[in-house]
Short mmCIF file of C-alpha atoms in Angstrom, two decimals:
data_model
loop_
_atom_site.label_atom_id
_atom_site.label_comp_id
_atom_site.label_asym_id
_atom_site.label_seq_id
_atom_site.Cartn_x
_atom_site.Cartn_y
_atom_site.Cartn_z
CA MET A 1 0.00 0.00 0.00
CA ALA A 2 2.75 2.44 0.99
CA LEU A 3 4.70 1.61 -2.19
CA PHE A 4 1.65 2.07 -4.39
CA PHE A 5 0.76 5.36 -2.74
CA CYS A 6 4.33 6.69 -2.97
CA PHE A 7 4.86 5.94 -6.67
CA ASN A 8 1.33 6.10 -8.06
CA THR A 9 -1.04 8.20 -5.98
CA LEU A 10 1.51 10.74 -4.72
CA PRO A 11 2.85 11.56 -8.22
CA LEU A 12 -0.75 11.82 -9.39
CA ILE A 13 -1.48 14.37 -6.64
CA LYS A 14 1.74 16.25 -7.44
CA GLY A 15 0.79 16.32 -11.12
CA VAL A 16 -2.55 17.90 -10.25
CA ILE A 17 -0.81 20.49 -8.05
CA TYR A 18 1.74 21.34 -10.76
CA SER A 19 -1.14 21.85 -13.20
CA PHE A 20 -2.13 24.99 -11.24
CA THR A 21 1.35 26.51 -11.53
CA ASN A 22 3.63 28.00 -14.18
CA PHE A 23 6.43 25.55 -13.30
CA LYS A 24 8.95 25.05 -16.12
CA GLY A 25 10.55 21.93 -14.66
CA TYR A 26 13.29 23.88 -12.91
CA GLY A 27 13.64 26.91 -10.67
CA SER A 28 10.82 28.57 -8.79
CA TYR A 29 7.19 28.78 -9.84
CA ASP A 30 4.00 30.69 -9.08
CA TRP A 31 0.41 29.66 -8.55
CA VAL A 32 -1.67 30.52 -11.66
CA GLY A 33 -4.99 28.91 -10.76
CA LEU A 34 -7.02 27.67 -13.73
CA ARG A 35 -5.03 29.56 -16.37
CA ASN A 36 -3.35 26.42 -17.71
CA TYR A 37 -6.70 24.69 -18.14
CA LYS A 38 -8.16 27.72 -19.92
CA ASP A 39 -5.14 27.90 -22.22
CA LEU A 40 -5.52 24.21 -23.10
CA PHE A 41 -8.82 24.87 -24.83
CA THR A 42 -7.35 27.66 -26.95
CA ASP A 43 -4.05 25.98 -27.83
CA SER A 44 -4.29 24.68 -31.41
CA ARG A 45 -1.39 22.26 -30.94
CA VAL A 46 -3.08 20.62 -27.94
CA GLY A 47 -6.39 20.47 -29.83
CA GLY A 48 -4.66 18.92 -32.81
CA SER A 49 -3.05 16.25 -30.63
CA TYR A 50 -6.42 15.29 -29.14
CA LEU A 51 -8.07 15.09 -32.57
CA PHE A 52 -5.25 12.94 -33.93
CA THR A 53 -5.14 10.67 -30.88
CA PHE A 54 -8.90 10.07 -30.87
CA LYS A 55 -8.94 9.44 -34.62
CA LEU A 56 -6.09 6.96 -34.26
CA ALA A 57 -7.67 5.21 -31.26
CA ILE A 58 -11.10 4.83 -32.88
CA VAL A 59 -9.86 3.56 -36.25
CA ALA A 60 -7.16 1.32 -34.78
CA THR A 61 -9.61 -0.18 -32.25
CA ILE A 62 -12.12 -1.05 -34.98
CA VAL A 63 -9.48 -2.47 -37.33
CA THR A 64 -7.79 -4.45 -34.57
CA ASN A 65 -10.96 -6.02 -33.17
CA VAL A 66 -12.48 -6.89 -36.55
CA LEU A 67 -9.30 -8.57 -37.82
CA SER A 68 -8.45 -10.27 -34.52
CA LEU A 69 -11.97 -11.70 -34.20
CA ILE A 70 -11.79 -13.08 -37.75
CA LEU A 71 -8.39 -14.62 -37.01
CA ALA A 72 -9.63 -16.04 -33.70
CA LEU A 73 -12.58 -17.74 -35.40
CA GLY A 74 -10.21 -19.30 -37.92
CA LEU A 75 -7.59 -20.33 -35.37
CA ASN A 76 -10.26 -21.83 -33.10
CA SER A 77 -11.73 -23.95 -35.88
CA LYS A 78 -10.66 -27.44 -36.88
CA ILE A 79 -7.52 -26.79 -38.84
CA ARG A 80 -4.15 -28.45 -39.17
CA PHE A 81 -1.11 -26.99 -37.39
CA LYS A 82 -3.39 -25.06 -35.03
CA SER A 83 -0.79 -24.60 -32.27
CA ALA A 84 1.92 -23.54 -34.70
CA LEU A 85 -0.35 -20.99 -36.38
CA ARG A 86 -1.45 -19.55 -33.04
CA GLY A 87 2.16 -19.26 -31.99
CA ALA A 88 3.13 -17.53 -35.24
CA TYR A 89 0.31 -14.99 -35.03
CA PHE A 90 1.33 -14.06 -31.47
CA ILE A 91 4.90 -13.14 -32.46
CA PRO A 92 4.18 -9.40 -33.08
CA ASN A 93 3.07 -9.00 -29.46
CA VAL A 94 6.43 -10.11 -28.05
CA LEU A 95 8.41 -7.66 -30.19
CA GLY A 96 9.28 -4.19 -28.96
CA ALA A 97 7.05 -1.45 -30.41
CA LEU A 98 9.99 0.92 -30.91
CA VAL A 99 12.05 -1.53 -32.99
CA VAL A 100 8.99 -2.64 -34.94
CA GLY A 101 8.28 1.02 -35.64
CA TYR A 102 11.80 1.54 -37.01
CA ILE A 103 11.41 -1.50 -39.31
CA PHE A 104 8.09 -0.24 -40.64
CA ASN A 105 9.59 3.23 -41.01
CA TYR A 106 11.96 1.78 -43.61
CA PHE A 107 9.07 -0.05 -45.27
CA PHE A 108 6.95 3.10 -45.62
CA THR A 109 9.92 5.25 -46.66
CA TYR A 110 11.55 2.99 -49.27
CA ILE A 111 9.76 -0.25 -50.07
CA LEU A 112 6.18 0.97 -50.44
CA PRO A 113 7.18 3.99 -52.62
CA ALA A 114 9.28 1.67 -54.82
CA PHE A 115 6.26 -0.59 -55.20
CA GLY A 116 4.06 2.43 -55.96
CA LYS A 117 6.40 3.57 -58.73
CA MET A 118 6.52 0.06 -60.14
CA ILE A 119 2.71 -0.12 -60.49
CA GLY A 120 2.34 3.55 -61.44
CA ASN A 121 0.39 4.64 -58.36
CA LYS A 122 1.13 8.30 -57.51
CA THR A 123 -0.27 8.07 -53.97
CA LEU A 124 2.05 5.23 -53.01
CA SER A 125 5.05 6.59 -54.93
CA SER A 126 6.00 8.89 -52.06
CA SER A 127 6.40 8.05 -48.40
CA MET A 128 3.19 7.95 -46.39
CA LEU A 129 5.16 9.26 -43.42
CA SER A 130 5.87 12.54 -45.21
CA SER A 131 2.20 13.15 -45.99
CA THR A 132 0.06 15.08 -43.52
CA SER A 133 -3.00 13.22 -44.77
CA LEU A 134 -1.57 9.67 -44.79
CA ALA A 135 1.00 9.50 -41.99
CA TRP A 136 -1.70 8.65 -39.43
CA VAL A 137 -2.77 5.69 -41.59
CA ALA A 138 0.75 4.28 -41.42
CA ILE A 139 0.68 4.59 -37.62
CA VAL A 140 -2.69 2.81 -37.49
CA ILE A 141 -1.24 -0.05 -39.57
CA VAL A 142 1.74 -0.50 -37.24
CA CYS A 143 -0.38 -0.22 -34.06
CA ALA A 144 -2.91 -2.73 -35.35
CA TRP A 145 -0.19 -5.11 -36.59
CA GLN A 146 1.07 -5.51 -33.05
CA ALA A 147 -2.21 -5.28 -31.13
CA ILE A 148 -4.02 -7.92 -33.20
CA ALA A 149 -1.82 -10.64 -31.67
CA MET A 150 -2.98 -10.16 -28.06
CA ASN A 151 -6.60 -9.52 -29.02
CA THR A 152 -6.69 -12.70 -31.08
CA ILE A 153 -5.54 -14.81 -28.13
CA ILE A 154 -8.11 -13.16 -25.85
CA TYR A 155 -10.88 -13.89 -28.36
CA ILE A 156 -9.69 -17.49 -28.66
CA SER A 157 -9.91 -17.73 -24.86
CA GLY A 158 -13.50 -16.54 -25.09
CA LEU A 159 -14.40 -18.93 -27.90
CA GLN A 160 -13.08 -21.87 -25.87
CA THR A 161 -15.53 -21.06 -23.06
CA VAL A 162 -18.58 -21.46 -25.33
CA PRO A 163 -20.23 -24.82 -24.53
CA GLU A 164 -20.44 -27.23 -27.46
CA ASP A 165 -24.06 -28.09 -26.64
CA VAL A 166 -25.03 -24.46 -27.42
CA TYR A 167 -23.96 -25.01 -31.02
CA GLU A 168 -25.66 -28.40 -31.13
CA ALA A 169 -28.93 -26.85 -29.96
CA GLY A 170 -28.50 -24.03 -32.46
CA ALA A 171 -27.91 -26.49 -35.29
CA ILE A 172 -31.21 -28.17 -34.49
CA ASP A 173 -32.90 -24.79 -34.84
CA GLY A 174 -31.14 -24.20 -38.15
CA ALA A 175 -28.51 -21.69 -36.98
CA THR A 176 -25.56 -21.65 -39.36
CA GLY A 177 -22.93 -19.22 -40.59
CA TRP A 178 -23.55 -15.58 -39.76
CA ASN A 179 -26.72 -16.30 -37.75
CA LYS A 180 -24.82 -18.75 -35.56
CA PHE A 181 -22.12 -16.18 -34.89
CA LYS A 182 -24.54 -13.28 -34.30
CA ASN A 183 -27.04 -15.13 -32.10
CA LEU A 184 -24.88 -17.72 -30.34
CA THR A 185 -21.16 -17.04 -30.43
CA PHE A 186 -20.93 -13.27 -30.05
CA PRO A 187 -23.34 -12.95 -27.10
CA LEU A 188 -21.31 -15.57 -25.20
CA ILE A 189 -17.95 -13.91 -25.82
CA LEU A 190 -19.11 -10.38 -24.98
CA PRO A 191 -17.03 -10.27 -21.77
CA PHE A 192 -13.92 -10.85 -23.87
CA PHE A 193 -15.09 -8.31 -26.44
CA THR A 194 -15.43 -5.82 -23.58
CA ILE A 195 -11.88 -6.58 -22.39
CA ASN A 196 -10.46 -6.06 -25.87
CA MET A 197 -12.37 -2.87 -26.52
CA VAL A 198 -11.37 -1.27 -23.21
CA LEU A 199 -7.72 -2.31 -23.52
CA CYS A 200 -7.51 -1.24 -27.17
CA VAL A 201 -8.94 2.23 -26.65
CA LYS A 202 -6.84 2.79 -23.52
CA ASN A 203 -3.59 1.60 -25.13
CA PHE A 204 -4.13 3.43 -28.42
CA LEU A 205 -4.97 6.66 -26.61
CA MET A 206 -1.58 6.39 -24.87
CA VAL A 207 0.38 5.63 -28.06
CA PHE A 208 3.98 6.80 -27.79
CA ASP A 209 6.60 4.32 -29.06
CA GLN A 210 5.16 4.13 -32.57
CA ILE A 211 5.08 7.93 -32.84
CA MET A 212 8.68 8.13 -31.67
CA ALA A 213 9.83 5.54 -34.20
CA LEU A 214 7.74 6.54 -37.24
CA THR A 215 7.14 10.29 -37.35
CA LYS A 216 8.24 12.03 -34.11
CA GLY A 217 4.96 13.93 -34.34
CA GLY A 218 5.43 15.08 -37.94
CA PRO A 219 4.95 16.04 -40.61
CA ALA A 220 3.94 19.53 -39.46
CA GLN A 221 2.86 18.16 -36.03
CA SER A 222 0.04 16.22 -37.73
CA THR A 223 0.77 13.00 -35.79
CA GLU A 224 1.51 14.33 -32.34
CA SER A 225 -0.23 12.08 -29.84
CA ILE A 226 -1.21 13.43 -26.44
CA SER A 227 1.46 11.35 -24.67
CA TYR A 228 4.14 12.44 -27.13
CA LEU A 229 3.20 16.12 -26.76
CA ILE A 230 3.25 15.89 -22.96
CA TYR A 231 6.67 14.21 -23.08
CA GLN A 232 8.14 16.55 -25.69
CA ASN A 233 6.97 19.88 -24.26
CA GLY A 234 6.71 18.92 -20.62
CA MET A 235 10.14 17.33 -20.26
CA ALA A 236 12.21 19.58 -22.53
CA GLY A 237 9.94 22.38 -23.68
CA GLY A 238 9.63 24.32 -20.43
CA GLN A 239 5.89 23.61 -20.13
CA PHE A 240 5.96 21.42 -17.02
CA GLY A 241 2.94 23.07 -15.41
CA PHE A 242 0.97 23.51 -18.63
CA GLN A 243 1.52 19.91 -19.75
CA SER A 244 0.65 18.71 -16.24
CA ALA A 245 -2.76 20.28 -16.80
CA ASN A 246 -2.90 18.52 -20.16
CA ALA A 247 -2.05 15.22 -18.42
CA VAL A 248 -4.83 15.73 -15.85
CA ILE A 249 -7.41 16.28 -18.60
CA PHE A 250 -6.00 13.25 -20.45
CA PHE A 251 -6.37 11.12 -17.31
CA LEU A 252 -9.99 12.19 -16.84
CA VAL A 253 -10.73 11.44 -20.49
CA ILE A 254 -9.30 7.91 -20.25
CA VAL A 255 -11.24 7.17 -17.05
CA ALA A 256 -14.49 8.52 -18.53
CA ILE A 257 -14.12 6.54 -21.76
CA SER A 258 -13.17 3.30 -19.97
CA VAL A 259 -16.05 3.53 -17.49
CA THR A 260 -18.49 4.37 -20.29
CA GLN A 261 -17.29 1.42 -22.36
CA MET A 262 -17.66 -1.04 -19.50
CA THR A 263 -21.07 0.32 -18.52
CA VAL A 264 -22.52 0.28 -22.04
CA LEU A 265 -21.04 -3.09 -23.00
CA GLY A 266 -22.01 -4.54 -19.61
CA LYS A 267 -25.66 -3.57 -20.15
CA ARG A 268 -25.54 -5.01 -23.62
CA ARG A 269 -24.13 -8.23 -22.24
CA SER A 270 -26.96 -8.54 -19.70
CA SER A 271 -29.55 -8.17 -22.45
CA TYR A 272 -28.51 -11.47 -24.01
CA ASP A 273 -29.65 -14.89 -22.79
CA ARG A 274 -26.91 -17.46 -22.38
CA GLY A 275 -28.05 -20.23 -24.15
CA LYS A 276 -17.27 -26.57 -33.63
CA TYR A 277 -16.69 -24.54 -36.09
CA LYS A 278 -15.48 -26.66 -38.94
CA THR A 279 -13.09 -24.86 -41.14
CA ASN A 280 -12.49 -25.49 -44.83
CA LYS A 281 -9.62 -25.15 -47.20
CA PRO A 282 -10.26 -21.46 -47.97
CA ALA A 283 -10.05 -20.67 -44.24
CA MET A 284 -6.79 -22.58 -43.94
CA ILE A 285 -5.40 -20.79 -47.01
CA PHE A 286 -6.44 -17.42 -45.54
CA LEU A 287 -4.59 -18.12 -42.28
CA VAL A 288 -1.46 -19.32 -44.05
CA LEU A 289 -1.42 -16.31 -46.38
CA GLY A 290 -1.94 -14.07 -43.39
CA LEU A 291 1.41 -15.25 -42.06
CA ILE A 292 3.04 -13.20 -44.81
CA THR A 293 2.22 -10.06 -42.83
CA ILE A 294 4.11 -11.55 -39.87
CA ALA A 295 7.04 -13.00 -41.78
CA PHE A 296 7.72 -10.11 -44.18
CA PRO A 297 8.97 -7.53 -41.61
CA LEU A 298 11.17 -10.21 -40.02
CA TYR A 299 12.54 -11.29 -43.41
CA LEU A 300 13.22 -7.67 -44.30
CA THR A 301 15.13 -7.18 -41.04
CA VAL A 302 17.31 -10.25 -41.57
CA VAL A 303 18.10 -9.54 -45.24
CA ILE A 304 19.07 -5.89 -44.76
CA ALA A 305 21.03 -6.68 -41.59
CA PHE A 306 23.35 -9.04 -43.51
CA LYS A 307 23.77 -6.85 -46.60
CA GLN A 308 26.55 -4.37 -47.25
CA PRO A 309 25.74 -0.72 -48.13
CA SER A 310 26.88 -1.34 -51.72
CA GLU A 311 24.10 -3.91 -52.14
CA MET A 312 21.29 -1.50 -51.22
CA THR A 313 19.18 -0.32 -54.18
CA ASN A 314 15.90 1.54 -54.67
CA SER A 315 14.22 -1.27 -56.59
CA ILE A 316 11.91 -3.84 -54.99
CA SER A 317 13.96 -6.76 -56.27
CA GLY A 318 17.18 -5.20 -55.02
CA ILE A 319 15.77 -4.45 -51.57
CA LEU A 320 14.29 -7.90 -51.07
CA SER A 321 17.08 -9.95 -52.65
CA LEU A 322 19.33 -12.08 -50.48
CA PRO A 323 22.78 -10.72 -49.59
CA SER A 324 25.63 -11.77 -51.86
CA SER A 325 27.58 -12.93 -48.80
CA TRP A 326 26.41 -13.59 -45.26
CA SER A 327 28.80 -11.49 -43.21
CA LEU A 328 28.57 -10.77 -39.48
CA GLU A 329 30.46 -7.49 -39.80
CA ASN A 330 27.31 -5.37 -39.39
CA PHE A 331 26.47 -7.20 -36.18
CA ARG A 332 29.94 -6.78 -34.71
CA GLU A 333 29.84 -3.06 -35.43
CA ALA A 334 26.28 -2.69 -34.14
CA MET A 335 27.21 -4.48 -30.91
CA ARG A 336 30.12 -2.09 -30.43
CA VAL A 337 28.16 1.08 -31.23
CA THR A 338 25.14 0.19 -29.04
CA ASP A 339 27.22 -1.37 -26.23
CA PHE A 340 25.03 -4.43 -26.75
CA TRP A 341 26.21 -6.62 -23.88
CA ASN A 342 25.82 -3.87 -21.31
CA SER A 343 22.34 -3.00 -22.62
CA LEU A 344 21.37 -6.67 -22.69
CA GLY A 345 22.60 -7.10 -19.11
CA ASN A 346 20.59 -4.11 -17.95
CA SER A 347 17.43 -5.38 -19.66
CA LEU A 348 17.86 -8.86 -18.21
CA PHE A 349 18.54 -7.54 -14.72
CA ILE A 350 15.58 -5.15 -14.73
CA THR A 351 13.19 -7.73 -16.21
CA LEU A 352 14.17 -10.69 -14.01
CA VAL A 353 14.16 -8.71 -10.76
CA THR A 354 10.85 -7.04 -11.67
CA VAL A 355 9.22 -10.41 -12.42
CA ALA A 356 10.51 -12.00 -9.20
CA LEU A 357 9.40 -9.09 -7.01
CA SER A 358 6.04 -8.89 -8.77
CA ILE A 359 5.25 -12.54 -8.19
CA VAL A 360 6.19 -12.39 -4.50
CA ILE A 361 4.67 -9.01 -3.61
CA HIS A 362 1.58 -9.04 -5.84
CA SER A 363 0.62 -12.61 -4.93
CA MET A 364 0.72 -11.77 -1.20
CA ILE A 365 -1.39 -8.66 -1.73
CA GLY A 366 -3.79 -10.62 -3.93
CA TYR A 367 -4.07 -13.33 -1.30
CA ALA A 368 -4.74 -10.90 1.54
CA ILE A 369 -7.36 -9.01 -0.45
CA GLY A 370 -8.91 -12.06 -2.11
CA ARG A 371 -9.56 -13.86 1.15
CA ASN A 372 -11.01 -10.80 2.92
CA LYS A 373 -12.67 -8.42 0.47
CA ALA A 374 -15.94 -10.35 0.31
CA HIS A 375 -16.68 -9.75 4.00
CA SER A 376 -14.65 -6.60 4.68
CA LYS A 377 -15.43 -3.17 3.28
CA GLY A 378 -11.90 -2.06 4.10
CA TYR A 379 -10.26 -4.76 1.99
CA ASN A 380 -12.76 -4.16 -0.79
CA LEU A 381 -11.87 -0.46 -0.83
CA VAL A 382 -8.16 -1.32 -0.92
CA TYR A 383 -8.84 -3.66 -3.85
CA LEU A 384 -10.72 -0.97 -5.78
CA TYR A 385 -8.02 1.58 -4.93
CA ILE A 386 -5.22 -0.59 -6.33
CA VAL A 387 -7.09 -1.85 -9.39
CA SER A 388 -8.12 1.70 -10.29
CA GLY A 389 -4.45 2.31 -11.00
CA MET A 390 -4.97 0.53 -14.33
CA PHE A 391 -6.69 3.68 -15.60
CA VAL A 392 -3.90 6.07 -14.62
CA PRO A 393 -1.85 6.90 -17.75
CA PHE A 394 1.90 7.17 -17.38
CA ALA A 395 1.66 10.63 -18.96
CA ILE A 396 0.21 12.15 -15.77
CA LEU A 397 2.80 10.41 -13.54
CA MET A 398 5.79 10.96 -15.81
CA MET A 399 6.90 14.48 -14.95
CA PRO A 400 6.33 14.29 -11.15
CA LEU A 401 8.09 10.90 -11.07
CA VAL A 402 11.15 12.29 -12.85
CA LYS A 403 11.65 14.86 -10.09
CA GLN A 404 10.63 12.49 -7.30
CA THR A 405 12.97 9.65 -8.31
CA ALA A 406 15.85 12.11 -8.83
CA GLN A 407 15.35 13.57 -5.35
CA MET A 408 15.24 10.07 -3.84
CA GLY A 409 18.33 8.90 -5.74
CA LEU A 410 16.24 6.38 -7.69
CA ASN A 411 16.94 7.65 -11.22
CA ASN A 412 18.65 4.35 -12.01
CA ARG A 413 17.89 0.68 -12.64
CA PHE A 414 16.59 0.12 -9.12
CA GLY A 415 14.21 3.05 -9.44
CA VAL A 416 12.89 1.69 -12.74
CA ILE A 417 12.37 -1.75 -11.16
CA LEU A 418 10.48 -0.17 -8.26
CA LEU A 419 8.23 1.72 -10.68
CA TYR A 420 7.51 -1.41 -12.71
CA VAL A 421 6.49 -3.28 -9.54
CA VAL A 422 4.03 -0.46 -8.83
CA PHE A 423 2.81 -0.11 -12.43
CA TYR A 424 2.01 -3.82 -12.81
CA MET A 425 0.46 -4.12 -9.36
CA PRO A 426 -3.15 -3.29 -10.42
CA MET A 427 -3.34 -5.91 -13.19
CA ASN A 428 -1.47 -8.59 -11.26
CA VAL A 429 -3.52 -8.12 -8.08
CA LEU A 430 -6.66 -8.37 -10.22
CA LEU A 431 -5.39 -11.68 -11.67
CA TYR A 432 -4.35 -13.17 -8.33
CA THR A 433 -7.59 -12.28 -6.54
CA GLY A 434 -9.55 -13.81 -9.42
CA TYR A 435 -7.49 -17.01 -9.35
CA LEU A 436 -7.94 -17.43 -5.58
CA LYS A 437 -11.61 -18.18 -6.20
CA ASN A 438 -10.49 -21.53 -7.64
CA ILE A 439 -8.58 -22.51 -4.49
CA PRO A 440 -10.88 -24.13 -1.86
CA ILE A 441 -10.76 -22.36 1.49
CA ALA A 442 -11.03 -25.83 3.08
CA LEU A 443 -7.35 -26.44 2.35
CA GLU A 444 -6.37 -23.48 4.50
CA GLU A 445 -8.84 -24.41 7.21
CA ALA A 446 -7.36 -27.91 7.38
CA ALA A 447 -3.85 -26.45 7.67
CA CYS A 448 -5.06 -24.16 10.45
CA VAL A 449 -6.47 -27.14 12.35
CA ASP A 450 -3.04 -28.79 12.07
CA GLY A 451 -1.49 -25.74 13.72
CA ALA A 452 -0.08 -23.94 10.68
CA SER A 453 0.07 -20.17 10.83
CA THR A 454 -1.35 -17.98 8.07
CA TRP A 455 2.19 -17.29 6.85
CA THR A 456 3.05 -20.99 6.71
CA THR A 457 -0.25 -21.86 5.06
CA TYR A 458 0.31 -19.29 2.34
CA TRP A 459 3.86 -20.34 1.44
CA LYS A 460 3.39 -24.10 1.87
CA ILE A 461 -0.09 -24.52 0.36
CA VAL A 462 -1.52 -21.49 -1.44
CA PHE A 463 1.62 -20.15 -3.17
CA PRO A 464 2.48 -23.48 -4.87
CA ILE A 465 -1.14 -23.96 -6.01
CA MET A 466 -1.06 -20.55 -7.71
CA ARG A 467 1.77 -21.72 -10.00
CA PRO A 468 -0.32 -21.33 -13.21
CA MET A 469 -1.11 -17.72 -12.30
CA HIS A 470 2.54 -17.11 -11.40
CA ALA A 471 3.36 -18.12 -14.98
CA THR A 472 0.74 -15.75 -16.34
CA VAL A 473 1.99 -12.84 -14.24
CA ALA A 474 5.59 -13.62 -15.17
CA VAL A 475 4.80 -13.65 -18.90
CA LEU A 476 2.76 -10.43 -18.96
CA THR A 477 5.16 -8.57 -16.68
CA ALA A 478 8.28 -9.77 -18.50
CA LEU A 479 7.02 -8.84 -21.97
CA GLY A 480 5.88 -5.40 -20.85
CA THR A 481 9.08 -4.68 -18.93
CA TRP A 482 11.47 -5.94 -21.60
CA ASN A 483 9.92 -3.89 -24.41
CA ASP A 484 9.16 -0.69 -22.48
CA VAL A 485 10.87 2.47 -23.67
CA MET A 486 9.15 5.35 -21.90
CA THR A 487 9.94 4.52 -18.26
CA PRO A 488 13.72 4.06 -18.63
CA LEU A 489 13.80 6.96 -21.10
CA VAL A 490 12.48 9.50 -18.61
CA ILE A 491 13.87 8.00 -15.39
CA MET A 492 17.40 6.93 -16.33
CA SER A 493 19.95 9.22 -17.86
CA GLY A 494 21.13 6.68 -20.47
CA GLY A 495 24.80 5.91 -21.09
CA GLU A 496 25.85 2.99 -18.93
CA GLN A 497 22.23 2.37 -17.89
CA ASN A 498 20.75 1.81 -21.35
CA THR A 499 18.27 -1.00 -21.83
CA LEU A 500 18.04 -2.67 -25.25
CA PRO A 501 15.07 -0.57 -26.46
CA LEU A 502 16.70 2.59 -25.12
CA ALA A 503 19.94 1.70 -26.91
CA GLN A 504 17.98 1.44 -30.18
CA LEU A 505 16.51 4.88 -29.61
CA THR A 506 19.97 6.36 -29.02
CA PHE A 507 21.43 4.50 -31.99
CA GLN A 508 18.65 5.60 -34.35
CA THR A 509 19.20 9.23 -33.38
CA GLN A 510 22.93 9.08 -34.10
CA PHE A 511 23.41 6.49 -36.85
CA GLY A 512 19.95 5.93 -38.36
CA THR A 513 21.05 6.65 -41.95
CA ASN A 514 23.27 3.54 -42.02
CA TYR A 515 20.41 1.11 -42.61
CA ASN A 516 22.47 -2.08 -42.72
CA LEU A 517 24.02 -1.27 -39.37
CA ALA A 518 20.63 -0.12 -38.06
CA PHE A 519 18.85 -3.33 -39.05
CA ALA A 520 21.65 -5.43 -37.57
CA SER A 521 21.06 -3.51 -34.36
CA TYR A 522 17.28 -4.08 -34.60
CA LEU A 523 17.79 -7.80 -35.13
CA LEU A 524 20.11 -8.01 -32.13
CA ALA A 525 17.44 -6.30 -30.03
CA LEU A 526 14.72 -8.69 -31.26
CA LEU A 527 16.68 -11.93 -30.95
CA PRO A 528 16.64 -12.37 -27.14
CA ILE A 529 12.87 -12.03 -26.83
CA LEU A 530 12.27 -14.14 -29.98
CA ILE A 531 14.47 -16.94 -28.63
CA PHE A 532 12.69 -16.75 -25.27
CA TYR A 533 9.32 -16.92 -27.06
CA LEU A 534 10.29 -19.89 -29.24
CA ILE A 535 11.49 -21.85 -26.20
CA CYS A 536 8.56 -20.95 -23.94
CA GLN A 537 5.83 -20.51 -26.58
CA LYS A 538 3.40 -22.97 -25.00
CA GLN A 539 3.79 -21.51 -21.51
CA ILE A 540 3.46 -17.94 -22.80
CA LEU A 541 0.27 -18.62 -24.75
CA ASN A 542 -1.24 -20.60 -21.86
CA GLY A 543 -0.34 -17.76 -19.50
CA VAL A 544 -2.05 -15.18 -21.70
CA VAL A 545 -5.14 -17.40 -22.03
CA ASN A 546 -5.30 -17.91 -18.25
CA GLY A 547 -5.04 -14.18 -17.72
CA ALA A 548 -7.83 -13.47 -20.20
CA VAL A 549 -10.17 -16.04 -18.63
CA LYS A 550 -9.56 -14.74 -15.10
#
């Protein structure tokens, strides 16, 4: 509780206080009352960022949920290589958004224009990222490409909860095809639809990494998201107080939208009465062809990483052709420039310690709350207080945390770990308290009769039984921690404390025009998490499914 208050609630309160001042991030400041809030509504740049962010969130949410639901229906049907296909379609979710953004940046800047010139299409002949009218479409494509993976698995989790006898009864009544989906399947997976809609809107509203990698808010500030604007002007633009007010409004918007979504979709769910898909060759062909969208960016990364600058051309065939010789020179140079082993060590240290602390601390909190909140208003309030942290965007905590961690001497790896433990507490406590419902209280009562203390009962009986949820928490926490850019970017000063994603950001800023070296660096950053995923694919997918069901 103290940890959560110190690094979540306290920065939130400080952010609100700063929003009533003219603080620049340094020096003294004066109280200005509501002036910052009034100025927000007349600032065209702020208004433009809200319009862009909402447009992005709405379109990306629709695209992501439509495509992920179609994929889930196909992957849940009777097809060959089902596990392999599910594993392949989840790959985008394990990759870092920043590195993926850099890869797609090259695609939109060089490959797509070359293809446009080849087919004689004027719109595609120039980079989408340089167009004020099309750059946002490119960002939607990249955001959806990554988000579809997680949404698909969540929908599959929902489809697996639909009883087979529901379909059998529907078949007797003549329900087939679209009618079966509309009247039987969709009503029964509405809870999972609600989860995906809320998470999509929330995550897309807070988009940052993709903006940083693709456009940096350009061209002409047409793709500045709210989070990017708060970071850019609040951290370095001397608008600490003004952007704090922006962050407060942003926080209220996210809370209002999330609550509205859950209320509306919850009512819709209650209006339905609860009452095997067989796939065909076209469905199988569709899923296999869909793998091209997963494989192509990875193929592009590998091919360019091994090529020499002399082999790079502006033609499609030249870009996609295999290297004349498979040399590791680019990788050796990229490892030297990015200080790869140091960055890898930092990422491993931060991720492993965060996962270990999260499992120990969050499981104990979940146990204490889960066993008491049903008959204690106090514990129930604590539960709601912690879980409500899921709706607090990092944008409103960012600037107060930078000052707070610096003052406490925590602007280092240990400070980042501490923040991650706090940031993942709401979701993990929610998962643990949900899982405890499956553990019979009789086991603990029997241990108590035998003289075991609560502490002994927890560690000897309850903690081992929660092993499946430990795996789920470990997977979700590890993936989020490993790929995160924003927290180490604003908390740590860089240099010797770079994580792998942060090293890519630094490298891209300094050496981004050397594409062969850049792609070798991207591939080095992707390899550790890809190897981890290939080895632990089954456990990772099962963990995500367990989390979605809980």
